[in-house]
mmCIF file of C-alpha atoms and ligand atoms in Angstrom:
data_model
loop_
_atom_site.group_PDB
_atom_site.id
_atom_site.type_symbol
_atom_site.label_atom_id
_atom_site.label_comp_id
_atom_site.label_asym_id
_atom_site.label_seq_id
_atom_site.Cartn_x
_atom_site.Cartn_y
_atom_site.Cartn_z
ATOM 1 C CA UNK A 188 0.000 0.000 0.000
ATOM 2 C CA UNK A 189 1.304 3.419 -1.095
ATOM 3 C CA UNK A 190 2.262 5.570 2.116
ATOM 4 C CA UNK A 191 0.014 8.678 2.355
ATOM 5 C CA UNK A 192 2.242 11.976 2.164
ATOM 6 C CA UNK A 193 2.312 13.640 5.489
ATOM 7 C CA UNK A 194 3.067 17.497 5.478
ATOM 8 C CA UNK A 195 3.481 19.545 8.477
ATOM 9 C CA UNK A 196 4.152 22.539 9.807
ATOM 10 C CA UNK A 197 6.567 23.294 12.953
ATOM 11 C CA UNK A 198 5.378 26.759 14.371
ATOM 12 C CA UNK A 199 8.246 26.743 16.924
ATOM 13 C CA UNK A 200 8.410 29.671 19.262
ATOM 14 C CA UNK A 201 5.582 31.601 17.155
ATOM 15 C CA UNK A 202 2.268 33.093 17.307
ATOM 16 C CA UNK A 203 -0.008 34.114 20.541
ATOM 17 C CA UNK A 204 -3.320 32.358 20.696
ATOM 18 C CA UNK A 205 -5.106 34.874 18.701
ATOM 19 C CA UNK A 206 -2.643 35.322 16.161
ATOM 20 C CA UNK A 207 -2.339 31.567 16.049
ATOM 21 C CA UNK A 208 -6.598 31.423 15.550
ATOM 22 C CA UNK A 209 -6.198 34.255 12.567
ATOM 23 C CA UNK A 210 -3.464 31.725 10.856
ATOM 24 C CA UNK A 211 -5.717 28.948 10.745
ATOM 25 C CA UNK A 212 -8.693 30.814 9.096
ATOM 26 C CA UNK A 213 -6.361 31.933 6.752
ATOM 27 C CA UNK A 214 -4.718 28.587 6.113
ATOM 28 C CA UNK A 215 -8.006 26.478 6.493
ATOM 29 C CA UNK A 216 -9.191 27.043 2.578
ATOM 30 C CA UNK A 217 -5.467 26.948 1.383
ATOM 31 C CA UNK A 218 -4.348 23.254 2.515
ATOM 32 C CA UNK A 219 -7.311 20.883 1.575
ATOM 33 C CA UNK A 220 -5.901 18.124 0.035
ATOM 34 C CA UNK A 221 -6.888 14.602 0.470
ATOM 35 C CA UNK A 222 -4.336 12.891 -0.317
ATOM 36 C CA UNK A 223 -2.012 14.608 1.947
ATOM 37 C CA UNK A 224 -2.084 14.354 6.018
ATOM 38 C CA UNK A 225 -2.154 18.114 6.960
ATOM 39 C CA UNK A 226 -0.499 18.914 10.284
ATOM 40 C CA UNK A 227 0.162 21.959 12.156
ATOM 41 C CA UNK A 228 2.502 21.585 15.159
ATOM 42 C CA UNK A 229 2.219 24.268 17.079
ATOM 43 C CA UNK A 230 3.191 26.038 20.968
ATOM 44 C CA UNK A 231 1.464 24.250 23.619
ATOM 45 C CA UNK A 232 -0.963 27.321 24.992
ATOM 46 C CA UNK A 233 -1.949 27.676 20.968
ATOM 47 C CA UNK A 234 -3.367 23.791 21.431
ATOM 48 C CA UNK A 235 -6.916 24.141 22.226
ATOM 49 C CA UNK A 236 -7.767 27.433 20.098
ATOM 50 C CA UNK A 237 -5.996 25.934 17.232
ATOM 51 C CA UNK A 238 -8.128 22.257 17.634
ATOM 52 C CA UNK A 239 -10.958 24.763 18.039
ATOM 53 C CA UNK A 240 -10.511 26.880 15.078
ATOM 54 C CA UNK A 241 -9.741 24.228 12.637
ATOM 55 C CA UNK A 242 -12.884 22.263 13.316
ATOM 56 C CA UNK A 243 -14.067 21.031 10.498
ATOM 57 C CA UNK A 244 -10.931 21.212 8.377
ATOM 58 C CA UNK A 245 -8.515 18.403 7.576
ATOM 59 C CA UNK A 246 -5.913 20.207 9.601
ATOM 60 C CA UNK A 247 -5.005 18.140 12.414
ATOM 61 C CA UNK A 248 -2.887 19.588 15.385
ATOM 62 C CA UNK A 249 0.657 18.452 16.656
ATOM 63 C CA UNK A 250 2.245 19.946 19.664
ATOM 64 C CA UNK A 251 6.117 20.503 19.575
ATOM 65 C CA UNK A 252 7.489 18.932 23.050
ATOM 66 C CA UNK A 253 6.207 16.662 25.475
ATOM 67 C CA UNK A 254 7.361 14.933 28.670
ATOM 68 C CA UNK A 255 7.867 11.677 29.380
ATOM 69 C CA UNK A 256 5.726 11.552 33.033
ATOM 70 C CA UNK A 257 2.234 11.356 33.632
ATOM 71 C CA UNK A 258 2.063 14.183 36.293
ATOM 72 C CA UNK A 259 3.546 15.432 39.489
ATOM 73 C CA UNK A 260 6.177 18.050 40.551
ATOM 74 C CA UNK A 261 7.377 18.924 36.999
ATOM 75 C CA UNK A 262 7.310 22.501 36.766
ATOM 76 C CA UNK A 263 6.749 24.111 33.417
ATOM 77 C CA UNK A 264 6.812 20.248 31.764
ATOM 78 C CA UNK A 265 3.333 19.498 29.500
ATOM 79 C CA UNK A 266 1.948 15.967 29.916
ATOM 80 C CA UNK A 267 0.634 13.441 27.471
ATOM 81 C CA UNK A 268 -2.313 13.089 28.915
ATOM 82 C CA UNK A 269 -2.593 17.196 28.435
ATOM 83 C CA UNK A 270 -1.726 16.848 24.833
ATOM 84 C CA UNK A 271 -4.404 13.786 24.306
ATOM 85 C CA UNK A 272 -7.524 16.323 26.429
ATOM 86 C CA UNK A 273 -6.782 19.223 24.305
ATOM 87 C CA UNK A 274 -6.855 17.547 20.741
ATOM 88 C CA UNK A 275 -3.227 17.147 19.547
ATOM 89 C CA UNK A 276 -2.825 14.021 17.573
ATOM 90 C CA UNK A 277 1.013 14.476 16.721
ATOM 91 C CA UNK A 278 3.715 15.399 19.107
ATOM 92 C CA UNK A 279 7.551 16.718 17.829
ATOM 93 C CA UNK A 280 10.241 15.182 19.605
ATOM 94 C CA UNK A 281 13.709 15.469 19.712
ATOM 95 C CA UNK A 282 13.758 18.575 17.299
ATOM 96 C CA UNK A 283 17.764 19.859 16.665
ATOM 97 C CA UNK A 284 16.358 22.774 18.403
ATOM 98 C CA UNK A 285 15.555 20.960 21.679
ATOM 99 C CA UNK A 286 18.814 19.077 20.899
ATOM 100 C CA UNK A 287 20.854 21.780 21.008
ATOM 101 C CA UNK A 288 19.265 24.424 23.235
ATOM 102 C CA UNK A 289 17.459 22.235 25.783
ATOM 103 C CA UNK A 290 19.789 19.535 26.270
ATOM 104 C CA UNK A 291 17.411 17.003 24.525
ATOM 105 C CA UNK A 292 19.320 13.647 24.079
ATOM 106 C CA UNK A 293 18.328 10.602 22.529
ATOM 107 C CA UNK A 294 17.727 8.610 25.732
ATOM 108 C CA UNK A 295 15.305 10.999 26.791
ATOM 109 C CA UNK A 296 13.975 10.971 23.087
ATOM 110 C CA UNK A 297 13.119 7.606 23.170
ATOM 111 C CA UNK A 298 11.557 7.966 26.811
ATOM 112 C CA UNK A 299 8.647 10.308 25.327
ATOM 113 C CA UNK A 300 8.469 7.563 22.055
ATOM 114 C CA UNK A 301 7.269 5.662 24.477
ATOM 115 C CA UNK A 302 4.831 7.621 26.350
ATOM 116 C CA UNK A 303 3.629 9.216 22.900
ATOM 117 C CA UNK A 304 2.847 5.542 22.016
ATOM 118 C CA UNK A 305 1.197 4.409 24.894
ATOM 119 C CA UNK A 306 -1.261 7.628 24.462
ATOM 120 C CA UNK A 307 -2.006 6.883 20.761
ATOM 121 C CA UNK A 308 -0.475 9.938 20.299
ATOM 122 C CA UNK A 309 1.266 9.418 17.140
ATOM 123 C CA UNK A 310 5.375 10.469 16.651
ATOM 124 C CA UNK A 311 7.315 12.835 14.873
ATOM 125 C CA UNK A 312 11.112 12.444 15.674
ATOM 126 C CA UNK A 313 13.378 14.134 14.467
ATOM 127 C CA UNK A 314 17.239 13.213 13.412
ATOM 128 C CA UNK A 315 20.011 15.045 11.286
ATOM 129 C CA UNK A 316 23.295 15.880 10.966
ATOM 130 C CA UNK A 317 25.879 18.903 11.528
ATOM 131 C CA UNK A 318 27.479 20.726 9.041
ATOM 132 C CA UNK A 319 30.566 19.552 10.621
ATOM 133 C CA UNK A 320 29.028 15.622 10.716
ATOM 134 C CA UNK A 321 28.303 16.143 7.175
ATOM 135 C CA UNK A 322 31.871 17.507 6.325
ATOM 136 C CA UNK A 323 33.399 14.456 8.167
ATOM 137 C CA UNK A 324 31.655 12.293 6.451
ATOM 138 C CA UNK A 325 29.487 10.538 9.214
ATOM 139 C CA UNK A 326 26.118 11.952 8.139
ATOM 140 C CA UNK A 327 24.391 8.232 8.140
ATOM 141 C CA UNK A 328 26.599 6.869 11.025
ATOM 142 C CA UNK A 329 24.990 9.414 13.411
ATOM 143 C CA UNK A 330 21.524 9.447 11.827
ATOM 144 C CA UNK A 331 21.471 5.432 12.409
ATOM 145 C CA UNK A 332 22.499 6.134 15.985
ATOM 146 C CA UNK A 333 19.517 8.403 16.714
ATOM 147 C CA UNK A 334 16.696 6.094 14.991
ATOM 148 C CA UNK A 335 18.392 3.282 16.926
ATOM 149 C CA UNK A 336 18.178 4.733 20.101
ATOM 150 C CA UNK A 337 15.083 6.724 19.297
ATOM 151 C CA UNK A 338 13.313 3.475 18.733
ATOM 152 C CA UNK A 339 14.756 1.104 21.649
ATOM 153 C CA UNK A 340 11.760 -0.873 22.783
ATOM 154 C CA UNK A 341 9.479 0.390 20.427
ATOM 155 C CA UNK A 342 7.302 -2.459 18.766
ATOM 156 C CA UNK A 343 7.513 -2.576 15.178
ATOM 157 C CA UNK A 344 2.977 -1.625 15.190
ATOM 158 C CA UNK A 345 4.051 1.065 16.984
ATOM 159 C CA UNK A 346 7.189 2.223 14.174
ATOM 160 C CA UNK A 347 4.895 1.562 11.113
ATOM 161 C CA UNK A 348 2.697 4.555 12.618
ATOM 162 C CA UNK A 349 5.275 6.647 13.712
ATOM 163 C CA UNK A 350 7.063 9.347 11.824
ATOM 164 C CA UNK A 351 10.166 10.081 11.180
ATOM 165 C CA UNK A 352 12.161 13.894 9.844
ATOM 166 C CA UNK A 353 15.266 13.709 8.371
ATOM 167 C CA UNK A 354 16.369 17.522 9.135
ATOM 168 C CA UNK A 355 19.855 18.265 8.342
ATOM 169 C CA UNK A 356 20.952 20.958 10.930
ATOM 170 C CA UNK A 357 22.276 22.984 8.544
ATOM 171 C CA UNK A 358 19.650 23.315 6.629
ATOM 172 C CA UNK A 359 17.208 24.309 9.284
ATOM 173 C CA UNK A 360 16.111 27.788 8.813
ATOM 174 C CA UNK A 361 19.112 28.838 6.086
ATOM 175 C CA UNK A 362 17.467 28.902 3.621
ATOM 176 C CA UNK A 363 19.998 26.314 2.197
ATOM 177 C CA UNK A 364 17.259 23.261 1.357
ATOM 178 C CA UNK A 365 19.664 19.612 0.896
ATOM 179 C CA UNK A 366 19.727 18.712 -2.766
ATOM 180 C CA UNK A 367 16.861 16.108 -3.553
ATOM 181 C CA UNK A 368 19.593 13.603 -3.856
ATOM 182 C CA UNK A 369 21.051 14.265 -0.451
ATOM 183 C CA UNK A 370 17.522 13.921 1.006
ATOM 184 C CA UNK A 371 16.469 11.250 -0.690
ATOM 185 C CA UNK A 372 20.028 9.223 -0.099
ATOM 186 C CA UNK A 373 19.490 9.981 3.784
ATOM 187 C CA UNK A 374 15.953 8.876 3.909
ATOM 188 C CA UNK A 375 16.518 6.131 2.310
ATOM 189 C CA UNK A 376 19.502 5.093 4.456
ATOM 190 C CA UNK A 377 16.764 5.801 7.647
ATOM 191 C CA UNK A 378 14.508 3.430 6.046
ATOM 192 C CA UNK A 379 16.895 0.743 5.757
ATOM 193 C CA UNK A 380 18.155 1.339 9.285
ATOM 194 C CA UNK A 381 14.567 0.847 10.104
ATOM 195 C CA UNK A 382 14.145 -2.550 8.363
ATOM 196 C CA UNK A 383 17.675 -3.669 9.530
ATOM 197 C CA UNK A 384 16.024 -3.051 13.207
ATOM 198 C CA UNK A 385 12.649 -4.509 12.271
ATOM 199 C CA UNK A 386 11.393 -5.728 9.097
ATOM 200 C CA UNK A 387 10.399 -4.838 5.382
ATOM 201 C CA UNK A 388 7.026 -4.399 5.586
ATOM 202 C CA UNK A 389 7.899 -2.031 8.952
ATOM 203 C CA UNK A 390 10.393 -0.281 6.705
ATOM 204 C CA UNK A 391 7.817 0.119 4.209
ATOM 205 C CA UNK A 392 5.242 1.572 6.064
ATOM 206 C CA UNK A 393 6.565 3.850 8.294
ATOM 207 C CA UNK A 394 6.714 7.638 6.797
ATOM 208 C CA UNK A 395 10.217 10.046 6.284
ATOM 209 C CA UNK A 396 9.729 13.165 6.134
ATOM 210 C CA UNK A 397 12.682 15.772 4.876
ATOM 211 C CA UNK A 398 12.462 19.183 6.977
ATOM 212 C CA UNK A 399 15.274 21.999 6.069
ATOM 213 C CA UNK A 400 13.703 25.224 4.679
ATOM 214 C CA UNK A 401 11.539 23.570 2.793
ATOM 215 C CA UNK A 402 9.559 26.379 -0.120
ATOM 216 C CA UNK A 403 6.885 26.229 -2.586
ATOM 217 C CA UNK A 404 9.620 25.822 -5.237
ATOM 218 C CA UNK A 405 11.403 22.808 -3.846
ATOM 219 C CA UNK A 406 8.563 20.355 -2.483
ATOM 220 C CA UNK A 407 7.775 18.913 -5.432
ATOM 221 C CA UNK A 408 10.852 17.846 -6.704
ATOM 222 C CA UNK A 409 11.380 16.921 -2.714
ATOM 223 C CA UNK A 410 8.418 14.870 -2.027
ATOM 224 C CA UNK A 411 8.660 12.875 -5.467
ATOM 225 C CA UNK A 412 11.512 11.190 -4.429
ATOM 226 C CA UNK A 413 10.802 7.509 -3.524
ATOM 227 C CA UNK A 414 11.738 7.482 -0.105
ATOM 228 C CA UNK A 415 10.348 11.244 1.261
ATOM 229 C CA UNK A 416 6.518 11.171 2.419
ATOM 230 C CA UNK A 417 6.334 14.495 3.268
ATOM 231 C CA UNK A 418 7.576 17.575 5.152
ATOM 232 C CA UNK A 419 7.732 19.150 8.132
ATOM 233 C CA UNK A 420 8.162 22.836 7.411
ATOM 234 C CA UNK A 421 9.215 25.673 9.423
ATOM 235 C CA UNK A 422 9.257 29.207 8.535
ATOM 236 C CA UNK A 423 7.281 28.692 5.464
ATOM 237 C CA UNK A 424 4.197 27.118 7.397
ATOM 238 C CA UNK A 425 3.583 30.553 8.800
ATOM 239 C CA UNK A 426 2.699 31.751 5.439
ATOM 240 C CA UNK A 427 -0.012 31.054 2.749
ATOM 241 C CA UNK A 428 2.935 29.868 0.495
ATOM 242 C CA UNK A 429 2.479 26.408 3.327
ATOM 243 C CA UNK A 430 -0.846 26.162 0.804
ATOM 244 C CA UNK A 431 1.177 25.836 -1.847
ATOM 245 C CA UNK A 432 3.444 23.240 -0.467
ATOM 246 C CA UNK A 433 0.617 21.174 1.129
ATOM 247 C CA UNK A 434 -0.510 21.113 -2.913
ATOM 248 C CA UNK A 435 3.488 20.642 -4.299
ATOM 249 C CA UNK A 436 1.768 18.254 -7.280
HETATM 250 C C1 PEP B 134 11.890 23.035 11.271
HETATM 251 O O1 PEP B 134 11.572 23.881 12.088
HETATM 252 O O2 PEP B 134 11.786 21.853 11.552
HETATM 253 C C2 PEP B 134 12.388 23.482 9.958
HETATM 254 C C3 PEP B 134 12.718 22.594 9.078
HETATM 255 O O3 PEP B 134 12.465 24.848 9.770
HETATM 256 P P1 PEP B 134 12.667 25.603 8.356
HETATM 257 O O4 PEP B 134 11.672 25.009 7.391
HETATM 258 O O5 PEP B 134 12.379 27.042 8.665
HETATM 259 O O6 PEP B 134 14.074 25.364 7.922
#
């Protein structure tokens, strides 16, 4: 069965509640398109008015973070639970972002997997590379590291509904998008790290995304390649031109 593209949109550190309400009617007539999974992932207190202003739609909402307890004395932490009550379907995890500014590691990466799973909440994770990885020549070496520890105990059910983005660092918000060929070479590599950990038919299901300043101009060419199911987008999924990409064909 052919995976079903799955586009979305990482709002990071953007947009109050109301401006986040007058994105969504603005974006709600753009991004209808069945044969794409629309996503918006979005700041936690933008949650509820964005699950609340997209009624209706075929947007469905992400959050960007999570943590990996139920409740208790976790100040400033967001539950699952709190992400299942308020309508998010997706969660972000392990974004370079976190990575690098929050001290996200891939042990604690694989701790919310496991939660997100457990509350049918469904996956994104993210993985990529440094400039400096790249240069060296250990691009796939460190990628295959992060899926592998990213998915420890993780049942392959749970993997063929997960997601995965392949988001070079240095192309995150650069404006320097990875050649097709890079991205497809990468997610390809991801899928067979996936199969060598599982199985084909795990391998085959399970969607890649490629994230890295993804524009109008370079989805299509992007999200044709045999191994890419999709996007997750940054700055461009503040704009209408997110329309455009959520309709690449
Ligand atoms: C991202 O935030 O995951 C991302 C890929 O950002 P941008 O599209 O702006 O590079």
């Amino acid at each position: 069965m052919a995976r079903k593209k799955i586009i979305a949109g990482n709002w990071k550190m953007n947009m109050t509640p109301s401006e986040a309400v007058k994105l969504v009617e603005t974006l709600k007539p753009l991004v209808v398109n069945d044969e794409v999974d629309v996503v918006f992932c979005v700041p936690a207190i933008d949650i509820i008015p964005v699950v609340e202003a997209a009624k209706g739609s075929n947007i469905q909402v992400g959050a960007e973070n999570m943590y990996f307890e139920e409740k208790g004395a976790y100040t400033g932490e967001i539950s699952p639970n709190m992400l299942v009550d308020a309508g998010a379907k997706y969660v972000v995890l392990g974004h370079s972002e976190r990575r690098e500014y929050f001290a996200e590691t891939s042990e604690s990466v694989n701790k919310k997997m496991l939660k997100a799973f457990e509350h049918g909440i469904t996956p994104i994770m993210c993985c990529g590379e440094s400039l400096t990885q790249r240069e060296q020549g250990i691009t796939m070496d460190w990628i295959r590291q992060q899926v592998k520890v990213g998915f420890l105990n993780v049942t392959a059910e749970q993997a063929k509904t997960a997601v995965i983005a392949y988001e070079p660092i240095w192309a995150i918000g650069t404006g320097k998008t990875a050649t097709t060929e890079q991205a497809q070479e990468v997610c390809a590599g991801i899928r067979a790290c996936i199969a060598e950990i599982y199985d084909d038919a795990t391998a085959a299901a399970i969607r890649i995304q490629y994230g890295g300043s993804v524009n109008a101009k370079t989805a299509p060419d992007l999200f044709a390649q045999a191994d890419i199911d999709g996007g997750l987008v940054g700055g461009a999924s503040l704009k209408e031109e997110f329309g455009k990409i959520v309709n690449y064909k």
